[in-house]
Every structure is written in structure tokens, then in C-alpha cells.
CSV table of C-alpha atoms in Angstrom, one decimal:
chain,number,residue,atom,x,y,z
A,297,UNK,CA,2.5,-11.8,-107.5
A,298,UNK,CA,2.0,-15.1,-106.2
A,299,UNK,CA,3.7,-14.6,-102.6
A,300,UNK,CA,1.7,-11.6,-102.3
A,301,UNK,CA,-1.1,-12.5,-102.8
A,302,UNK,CA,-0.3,-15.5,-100.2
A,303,UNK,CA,0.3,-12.7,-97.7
A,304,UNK,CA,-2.5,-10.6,-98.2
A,305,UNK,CA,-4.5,-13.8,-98.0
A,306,UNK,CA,-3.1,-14.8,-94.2
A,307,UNK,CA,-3.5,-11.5,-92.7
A,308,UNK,CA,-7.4,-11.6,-93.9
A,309,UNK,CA,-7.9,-14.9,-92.4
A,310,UNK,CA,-5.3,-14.3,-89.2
A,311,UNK,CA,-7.9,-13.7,-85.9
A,312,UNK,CA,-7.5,-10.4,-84.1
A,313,UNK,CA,-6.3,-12.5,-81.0
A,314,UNK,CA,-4.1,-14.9,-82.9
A,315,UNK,CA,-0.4,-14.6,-82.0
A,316,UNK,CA,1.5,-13.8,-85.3
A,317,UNK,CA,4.6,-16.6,-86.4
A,318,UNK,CA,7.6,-16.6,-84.9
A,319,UNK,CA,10.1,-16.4,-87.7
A,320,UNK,CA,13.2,-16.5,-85.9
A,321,UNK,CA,14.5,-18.2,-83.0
A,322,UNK,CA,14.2,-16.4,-79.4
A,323,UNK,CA,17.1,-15.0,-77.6
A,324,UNK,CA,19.4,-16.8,-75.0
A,325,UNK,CA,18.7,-13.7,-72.6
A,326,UNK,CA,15.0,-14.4,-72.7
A,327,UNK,CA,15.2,-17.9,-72.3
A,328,UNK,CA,17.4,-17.4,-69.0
A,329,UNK,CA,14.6,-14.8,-67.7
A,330,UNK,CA,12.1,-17.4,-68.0
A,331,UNK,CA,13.8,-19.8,-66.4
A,332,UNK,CA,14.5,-17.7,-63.3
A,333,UNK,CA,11.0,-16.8,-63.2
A,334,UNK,CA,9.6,-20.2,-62.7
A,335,UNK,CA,12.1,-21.1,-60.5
A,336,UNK,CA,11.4,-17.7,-58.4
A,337,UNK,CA,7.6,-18.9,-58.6
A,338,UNK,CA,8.7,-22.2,-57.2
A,339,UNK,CA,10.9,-21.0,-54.5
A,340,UNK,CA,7.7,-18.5,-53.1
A,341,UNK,CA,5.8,-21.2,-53.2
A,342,UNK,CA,7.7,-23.3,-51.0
A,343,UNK,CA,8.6,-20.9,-48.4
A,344,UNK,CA,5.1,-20.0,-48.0
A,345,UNK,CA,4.3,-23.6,-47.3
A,346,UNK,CA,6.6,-23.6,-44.5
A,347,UNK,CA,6.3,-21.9,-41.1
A,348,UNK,CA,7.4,-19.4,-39.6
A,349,UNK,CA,10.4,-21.5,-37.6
A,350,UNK,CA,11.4,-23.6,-40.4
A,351,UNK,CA,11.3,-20.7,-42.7
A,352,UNK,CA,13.7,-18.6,-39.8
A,353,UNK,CA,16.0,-22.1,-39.9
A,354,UNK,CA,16.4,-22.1,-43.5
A,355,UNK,CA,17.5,-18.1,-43.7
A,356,UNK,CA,20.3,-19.2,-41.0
A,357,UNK,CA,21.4,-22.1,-42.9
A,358,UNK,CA,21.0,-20.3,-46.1
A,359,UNK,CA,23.4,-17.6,-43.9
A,360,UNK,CA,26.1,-20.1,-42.8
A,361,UNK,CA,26.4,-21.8,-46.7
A,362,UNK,CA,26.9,-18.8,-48.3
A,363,UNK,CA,28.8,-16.2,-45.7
A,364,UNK,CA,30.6,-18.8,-43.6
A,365,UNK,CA,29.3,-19.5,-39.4
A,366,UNK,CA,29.1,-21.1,-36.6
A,367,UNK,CA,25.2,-21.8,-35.3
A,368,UNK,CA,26.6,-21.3,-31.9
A,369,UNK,CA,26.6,-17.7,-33.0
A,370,UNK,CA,22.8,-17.6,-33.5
A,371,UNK,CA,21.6,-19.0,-30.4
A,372,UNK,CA,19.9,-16.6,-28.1
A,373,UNK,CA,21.1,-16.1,-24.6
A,374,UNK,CA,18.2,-17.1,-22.1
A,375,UNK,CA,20.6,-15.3,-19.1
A,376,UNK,CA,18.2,-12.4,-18.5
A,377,UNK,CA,14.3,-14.8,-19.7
A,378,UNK,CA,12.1,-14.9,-16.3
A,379,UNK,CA,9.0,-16.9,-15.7
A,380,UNK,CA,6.2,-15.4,-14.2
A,381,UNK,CA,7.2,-17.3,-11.0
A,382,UNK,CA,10.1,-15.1,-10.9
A,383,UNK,CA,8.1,-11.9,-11.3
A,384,UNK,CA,6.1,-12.8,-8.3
A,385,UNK,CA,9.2,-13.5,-5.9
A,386,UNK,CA,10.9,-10.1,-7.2
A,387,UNK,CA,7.6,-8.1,-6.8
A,388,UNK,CA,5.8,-9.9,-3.9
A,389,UNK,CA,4.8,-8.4,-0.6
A,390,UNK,CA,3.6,-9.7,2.4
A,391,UNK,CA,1.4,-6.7,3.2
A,392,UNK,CA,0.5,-4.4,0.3
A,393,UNK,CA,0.3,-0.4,1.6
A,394,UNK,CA,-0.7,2.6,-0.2
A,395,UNK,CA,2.5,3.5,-0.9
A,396,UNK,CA,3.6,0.3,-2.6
A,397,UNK,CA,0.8,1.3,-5.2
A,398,UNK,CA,2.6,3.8,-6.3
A,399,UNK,CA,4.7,3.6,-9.8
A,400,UNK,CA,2.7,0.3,-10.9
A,401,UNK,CA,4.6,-1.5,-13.8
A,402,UNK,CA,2.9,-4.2,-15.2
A,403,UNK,CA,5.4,-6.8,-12.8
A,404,UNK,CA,3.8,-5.0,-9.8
A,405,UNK,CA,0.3,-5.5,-10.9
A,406,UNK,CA,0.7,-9.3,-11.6
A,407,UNK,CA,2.5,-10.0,-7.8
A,408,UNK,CA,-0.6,-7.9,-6.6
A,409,UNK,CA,-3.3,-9.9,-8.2
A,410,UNK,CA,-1.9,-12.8,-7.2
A,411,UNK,CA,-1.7,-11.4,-3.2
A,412,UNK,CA,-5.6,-10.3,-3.8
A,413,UNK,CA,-6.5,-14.6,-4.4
A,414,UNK,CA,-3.9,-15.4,-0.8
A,415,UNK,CA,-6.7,-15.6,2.1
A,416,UNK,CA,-5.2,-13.7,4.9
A,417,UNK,CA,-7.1,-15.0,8.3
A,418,UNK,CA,-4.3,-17.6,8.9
A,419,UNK,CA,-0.9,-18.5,8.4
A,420,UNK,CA,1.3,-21.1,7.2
A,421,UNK,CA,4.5,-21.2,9.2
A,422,UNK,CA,8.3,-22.3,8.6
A,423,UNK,CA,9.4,-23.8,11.8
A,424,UNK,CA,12.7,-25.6,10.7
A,425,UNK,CA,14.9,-22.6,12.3
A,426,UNK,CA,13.2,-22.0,15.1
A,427,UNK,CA,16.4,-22.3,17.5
A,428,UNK,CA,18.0,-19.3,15.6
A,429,UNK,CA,14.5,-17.8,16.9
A,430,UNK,CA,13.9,-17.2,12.8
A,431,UNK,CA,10.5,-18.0,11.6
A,432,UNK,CA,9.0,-18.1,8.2
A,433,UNK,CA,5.6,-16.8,7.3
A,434,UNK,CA,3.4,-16.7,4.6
A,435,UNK,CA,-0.6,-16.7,3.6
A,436,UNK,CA,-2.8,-19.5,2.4
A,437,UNK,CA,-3.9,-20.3,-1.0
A,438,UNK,CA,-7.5,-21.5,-2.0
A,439,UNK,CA,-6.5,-25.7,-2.1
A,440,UNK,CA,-5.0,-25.0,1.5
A,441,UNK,CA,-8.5,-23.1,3.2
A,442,UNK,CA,-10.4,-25.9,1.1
A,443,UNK,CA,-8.7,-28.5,3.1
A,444,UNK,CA,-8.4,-26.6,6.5
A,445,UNK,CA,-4.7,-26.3,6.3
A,446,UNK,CA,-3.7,-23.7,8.9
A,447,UNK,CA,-6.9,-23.7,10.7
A,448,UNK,CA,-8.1,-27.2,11.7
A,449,UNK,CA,-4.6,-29.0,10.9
A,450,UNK,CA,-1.4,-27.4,12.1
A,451,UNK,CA,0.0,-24.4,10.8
A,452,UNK,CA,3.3,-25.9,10.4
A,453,UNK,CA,3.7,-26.7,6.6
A,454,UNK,CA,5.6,-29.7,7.9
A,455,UNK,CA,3.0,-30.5,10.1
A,456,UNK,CA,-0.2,-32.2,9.9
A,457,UNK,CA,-1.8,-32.8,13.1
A,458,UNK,CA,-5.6,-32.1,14.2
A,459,UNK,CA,-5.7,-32.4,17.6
A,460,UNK,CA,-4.7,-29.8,20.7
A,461,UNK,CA,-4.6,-27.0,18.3
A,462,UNK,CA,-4.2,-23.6,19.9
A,463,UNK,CA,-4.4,-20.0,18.2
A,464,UNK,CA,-1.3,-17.9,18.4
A,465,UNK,CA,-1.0,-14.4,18.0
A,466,UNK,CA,2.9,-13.1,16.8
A,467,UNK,CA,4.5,-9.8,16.2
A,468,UNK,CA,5.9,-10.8,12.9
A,469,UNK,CA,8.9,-8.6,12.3
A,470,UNK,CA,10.8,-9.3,8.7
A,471,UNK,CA,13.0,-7.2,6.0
A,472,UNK,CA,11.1,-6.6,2.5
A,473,UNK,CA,13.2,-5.1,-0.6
A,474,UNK,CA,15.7,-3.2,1.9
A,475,UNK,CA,12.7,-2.0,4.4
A,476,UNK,CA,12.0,-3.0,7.5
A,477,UNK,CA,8.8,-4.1,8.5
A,478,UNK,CA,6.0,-5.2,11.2
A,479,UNK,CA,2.9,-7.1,11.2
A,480,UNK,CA,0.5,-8.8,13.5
A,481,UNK,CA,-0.2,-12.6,12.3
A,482,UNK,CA,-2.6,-15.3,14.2
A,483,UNK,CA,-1.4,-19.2,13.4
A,484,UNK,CA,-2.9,-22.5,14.7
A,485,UNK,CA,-0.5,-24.6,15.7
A,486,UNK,CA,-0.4,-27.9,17.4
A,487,UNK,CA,1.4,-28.6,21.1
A,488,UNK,CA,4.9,-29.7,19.7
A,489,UNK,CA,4.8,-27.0,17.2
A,490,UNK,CA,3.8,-24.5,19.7
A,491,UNK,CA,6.8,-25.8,21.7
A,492,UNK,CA,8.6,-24.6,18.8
A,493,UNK,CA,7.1,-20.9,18.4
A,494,UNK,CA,7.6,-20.4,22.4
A,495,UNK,CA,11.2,-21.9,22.4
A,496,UNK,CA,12.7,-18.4,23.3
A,497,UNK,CA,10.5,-16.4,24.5
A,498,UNK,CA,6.5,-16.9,25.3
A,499,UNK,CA,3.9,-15.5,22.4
A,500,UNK,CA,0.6,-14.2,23.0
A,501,UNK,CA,-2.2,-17.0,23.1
A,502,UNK,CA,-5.6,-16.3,21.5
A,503,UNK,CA,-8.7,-17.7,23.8
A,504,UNK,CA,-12.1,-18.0,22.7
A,505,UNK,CA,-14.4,-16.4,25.6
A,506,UNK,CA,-17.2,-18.6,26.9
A,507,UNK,CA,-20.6,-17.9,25.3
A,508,UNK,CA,-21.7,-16.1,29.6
A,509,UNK,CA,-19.1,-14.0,29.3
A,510,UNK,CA,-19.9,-12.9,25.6
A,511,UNK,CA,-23.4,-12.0,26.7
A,512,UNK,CA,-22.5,-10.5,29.9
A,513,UNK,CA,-20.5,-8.1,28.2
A,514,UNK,CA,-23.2,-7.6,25.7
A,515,UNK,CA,-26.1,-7.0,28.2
A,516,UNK,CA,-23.7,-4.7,30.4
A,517,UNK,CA,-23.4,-2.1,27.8
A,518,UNK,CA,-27.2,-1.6,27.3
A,519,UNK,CA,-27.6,-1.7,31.2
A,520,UNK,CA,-25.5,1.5,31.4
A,521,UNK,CA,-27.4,3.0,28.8
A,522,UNK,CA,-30.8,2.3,30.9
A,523,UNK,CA,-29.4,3.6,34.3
A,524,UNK,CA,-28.4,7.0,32.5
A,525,UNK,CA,-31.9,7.5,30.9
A,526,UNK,CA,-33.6,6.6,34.2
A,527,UNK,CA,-31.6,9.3,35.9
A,528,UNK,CA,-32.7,11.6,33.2
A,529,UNK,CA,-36.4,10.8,33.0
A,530,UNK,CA,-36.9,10.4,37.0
A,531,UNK,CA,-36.2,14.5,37.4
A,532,UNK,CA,-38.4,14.9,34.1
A,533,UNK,CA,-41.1,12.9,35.5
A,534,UNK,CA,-41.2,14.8,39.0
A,535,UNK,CA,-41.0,18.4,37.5
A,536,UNK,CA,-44.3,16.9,35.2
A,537,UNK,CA,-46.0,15.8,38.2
A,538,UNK,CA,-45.9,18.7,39.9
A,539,UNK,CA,-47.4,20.4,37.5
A,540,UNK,CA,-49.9,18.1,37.0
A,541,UNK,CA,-51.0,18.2,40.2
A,542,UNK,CA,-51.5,22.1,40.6
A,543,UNK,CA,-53.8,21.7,37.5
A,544,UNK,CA,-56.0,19.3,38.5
A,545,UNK,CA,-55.6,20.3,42.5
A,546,UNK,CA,-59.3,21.1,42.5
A,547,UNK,CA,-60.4,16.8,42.0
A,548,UNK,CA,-58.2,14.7,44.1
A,549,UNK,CA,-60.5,11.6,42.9
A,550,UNK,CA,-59.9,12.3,39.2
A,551,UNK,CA,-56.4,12.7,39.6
A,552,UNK,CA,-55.6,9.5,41.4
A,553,UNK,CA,-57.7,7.6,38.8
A,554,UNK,CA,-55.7,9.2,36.6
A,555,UNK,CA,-52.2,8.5,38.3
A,556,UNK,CA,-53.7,5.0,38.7
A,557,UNK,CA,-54.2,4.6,35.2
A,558,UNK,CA,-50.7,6.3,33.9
A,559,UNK,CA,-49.3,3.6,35.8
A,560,UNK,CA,-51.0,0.7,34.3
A,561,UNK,CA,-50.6,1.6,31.2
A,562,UNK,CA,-46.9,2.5,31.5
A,563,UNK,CA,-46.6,-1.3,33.0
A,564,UNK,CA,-48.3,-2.7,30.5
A,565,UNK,CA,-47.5,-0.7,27.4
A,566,UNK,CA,-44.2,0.8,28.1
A,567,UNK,CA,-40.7,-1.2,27.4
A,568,UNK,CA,-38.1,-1.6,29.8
A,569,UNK,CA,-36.5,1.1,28.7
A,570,UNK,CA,-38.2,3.7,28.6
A,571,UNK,CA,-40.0,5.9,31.7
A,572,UNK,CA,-42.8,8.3,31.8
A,573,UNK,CA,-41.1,11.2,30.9
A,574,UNK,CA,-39.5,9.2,27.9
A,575,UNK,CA,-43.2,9.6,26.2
A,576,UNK,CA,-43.2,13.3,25.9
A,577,UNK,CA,-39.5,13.4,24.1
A,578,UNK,CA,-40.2,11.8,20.7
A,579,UNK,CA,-41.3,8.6,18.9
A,580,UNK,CA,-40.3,5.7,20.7
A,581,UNK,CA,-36.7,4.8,18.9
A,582,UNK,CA,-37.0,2.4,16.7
A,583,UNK,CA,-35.4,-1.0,17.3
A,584,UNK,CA,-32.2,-2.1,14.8
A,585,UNK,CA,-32.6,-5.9,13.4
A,586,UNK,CA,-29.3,-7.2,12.7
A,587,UNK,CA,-28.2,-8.1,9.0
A,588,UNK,CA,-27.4,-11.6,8.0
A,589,UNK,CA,-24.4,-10.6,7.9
A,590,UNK,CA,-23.6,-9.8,11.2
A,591,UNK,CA,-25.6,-12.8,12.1
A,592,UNK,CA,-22.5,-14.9,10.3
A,593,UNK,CA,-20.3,-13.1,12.1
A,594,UNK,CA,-21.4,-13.6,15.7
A,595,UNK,CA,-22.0,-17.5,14.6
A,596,UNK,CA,-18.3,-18.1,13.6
A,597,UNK,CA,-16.9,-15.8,16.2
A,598,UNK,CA,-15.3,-18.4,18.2
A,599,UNK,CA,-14.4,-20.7,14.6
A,600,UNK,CA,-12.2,-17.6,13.5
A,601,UNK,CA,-9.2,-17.7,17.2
């Protein structure tokens, strides 16, 4: 009665969330779970802590201990790796042509940005075999037009003279992934070095033409154009005149003054250009200003031989 009564007293008092007395001793098998559980807690804890290389090392080791290795087995053969470097001397092209655009992988596009930054006025030459009559050519980079390599120091990349420079114009003919190939390169080059580029056979010399001769041939062009409107407008002018003068036949006064004053106003008012006749086509044509930058062009005409 007693012990009853005991019991029926705990389970009034016991709290809804109290755990209720062990009364015997737990199992072996539920001791071992426990353990690998905090031990599996431990070990994810650890390998999260570590990156991503020292976790990959661990796995190999871990590999090796328990299935028998070599680590010479788990090194990766860099036979076949390439730099960008080598993309570009696989891929690159001295002149880039429609149909090289053709079939782009992502290799081509990089060797063809990097030919887009080359500045292709000038070039930079490879004399050393020039007694085999072999030459070398390439196009400047940005550090080489910034310090006027090619242009106002010798073209020679071994060379680095300023002085007696002359402009060269070659026929550059070369083999490019199993095709032949032409193209038409200027170079500066200094007296030695052009002794060099001449040693077999002589090359084509670029001149710059005195400043007369530029504006001789630039005055003779408009002079041709004048002669074959004067031609023009004399017969239009006569066939005008005569009918002017059977019009106004009846006051020979009035139609000198008249004459008198076409003619002073044509010297005063009318261009070079233009004639009598000239006034009765049209509007007087308009004159073209020249753009800035055809201004820059005509001022570094004789920079760019």
C-alpha cells in the first residue's frame, strides 16, 4: 500500500517535460552510436575548416593509407597546359582577311584582339639573316609608338639609331599556317641597316615630295576643271549675246551701258571660276571647308614616309 501510494505520488508531482528514471543501464550498441556520432560531428567540422586543396590532399593521403599508392600516380600531366602566349603564336596572323574570320573559336578571338591593339603604320624588322636574303617582320606595340621605335629610331629591333633614317617600302612575301602569302610593308631604317635590307637586291625608297610640288599638283587639278567650264560657258555666253542684241537692237546706247555694266559687275562680283553664262545654270556651287580631320592628315603627310 505503501509503495503505491509512493508511485502514484511521483507521477503527480513528475513535470510533463521531465525525463522519466532510467532504471537500467543503457546498451553497449547505443553507447558505440554515440560515440561515432560525435566523432562524425568532429571530423565535418574539421574538414570544413580546411580548404579546398588541403581537403583534396587529405582524400589522396587518406587513399594511399588505406588502398596502397604511389603519389607519383596522382600528379597531373601538364604535357598538353598552354599559356595564353601560346594561344597567340598558334592563332596569330600578320594580316587578318575575311576569310580567317570564319569558324571563330574562342583561341582565334583572343590572337585577334590582341592584332586589333598592334599599330600597323610601321614595322619592326629582324635583320640578323639578311645574307640568306630572309627577313623578319612584325608590327609595333603601344610602349614601342610611345617611344618612336620604328619611326624616329631605326626599325631594326637590334638597332637604335636616330639619324639618316630613310623609309622603305618592301614586298613582304612569308608562309602563314601552310598558305602562302603577300603584303606591302613600309620600315624606317637607318644607313647600315638599309645596307642590310638592299644587300641582294635594291627595295623601293619612300620620298617625301617637297611642299611646291604638293601644291602644284593640287592647283593643277582645279586648273583643268576651269579651262573645261570656260570652254563651256564661252559658246553659252555668245549664243546669249546674240540674242540679246536682236532684243534690244532698237537702243544701241542702252545696250552698251548695259554690256558696260555686265562686265563690271562680273569683275567685281563674279569668282574666278565662274563666267557669264555660269549665272544662268544654277546657284553658285557652294564651296567645301575641309574637316579637322583632313586638316591632320595634310599636316602629318610628310611625318607618316
Amino acid at each position: 500500500m505503501c509503495t503505491f501510494y509512493r508511485k502514484h505520488e511521483e507521477e503527480i508531482l513528475q513535470k510533463p517535460f521531465q525525463k522519466g528514471r532510467h532504471s537500467k543501464v543503457a546498451h553497449r550498441s547505443s553507447h558505440s552510436n554515440e560515440v561515432d556520432r560525435e566523432e562524425a560531428r568532429n571530423r565535418r567540422a574539421h574538414l570544413i575548416s580546411m580548404n579546398a586543396f588541403e581537403r583534396h590532399k587529405k582524400f589522396v593521403g587518406d587513399y594511399i593509407l588505406y588502398y596502397g599508392g604511389q603519389m607519383v600516380d596522382f600528379k597531373r600531366s601538364a604535357a598538353k597546359d598552354k599559356t595564353d602566349l601560346d594561344v597567340l603564336r598558334e592563332n596569330h596572323r600578320f594580316l587578318w582577311r575575311d576569310e580567317d574570320e570564319e569558324d571563330m573559336t574562342w583561341e582565334k578571338e583572343l590572337a585577334r584582339k590582341y592584332y586589333d591593339k598592334l599599330f600597323k603604320e610601321y614595322c619592326i624588322a629582324d635583320l640578323s639573316r639578311y645574307k640568306e636574303n630572309k627577313f623578319g617582320f612584325r608590327w609595333r606595340t603601344e610602349n614601342e609608338v610611345v617611344s618612336g621605335k620604328g619611326q624616329f629610331q631605326c626599325g631594326n629591333k637590334r638597332c637604335e639609331k636616330e639619324e639618316g633614317l630613310k623609309s622603305w617600302e618592301v614586298n613582304f612575301a612569308y608562309v602563314e599556317h601552310g598558305e602562302k602569302r603577300n603584303a606591302l610593308v613600309k620600315l624606317r631604317l637607318c644607313p647600315e641597316c638599309s645596307f642590310k635590307l638592299n644587300y641582294h637586291h635594291k627595295r623601293k625608297e619612300v620620298k617625301a615630295k617637297p611642299k611646291t610640288k604638293m601644291l602644284l599638283d593640287q592647283n593643277q587639278k582645279p586648273a583643268k576643271a576651269k579651262t573645261k567650264k570656260k570652254k563651256r560657258s564661252s559658246s553659252h555666253s555668245k549664243k546669249y549675246k546674240h540674242k540679246k542684241h536682236r532684243d534690244r537692237s532698237t537702243s544701241s546706247s542702252s545696250s552698251e551701258e548695259l554690256q558696260n555694266s555686265d562686265r563690271d559687275s562680273d569683275a567685281g562680283d563674279e569668282p574666278e571660276d565662274q563666267s557669264e553664262g555660269d549665272h544662268w545654270r544654277g546657284p553658285a556651287p557652294a564651296v567645301e571647308e575641309k574637316s579637322r580631320e583632313e586638316e591632320f592628315d595634310e599636316y602629318f603627310e610628310d611625318m607618316f614616309l
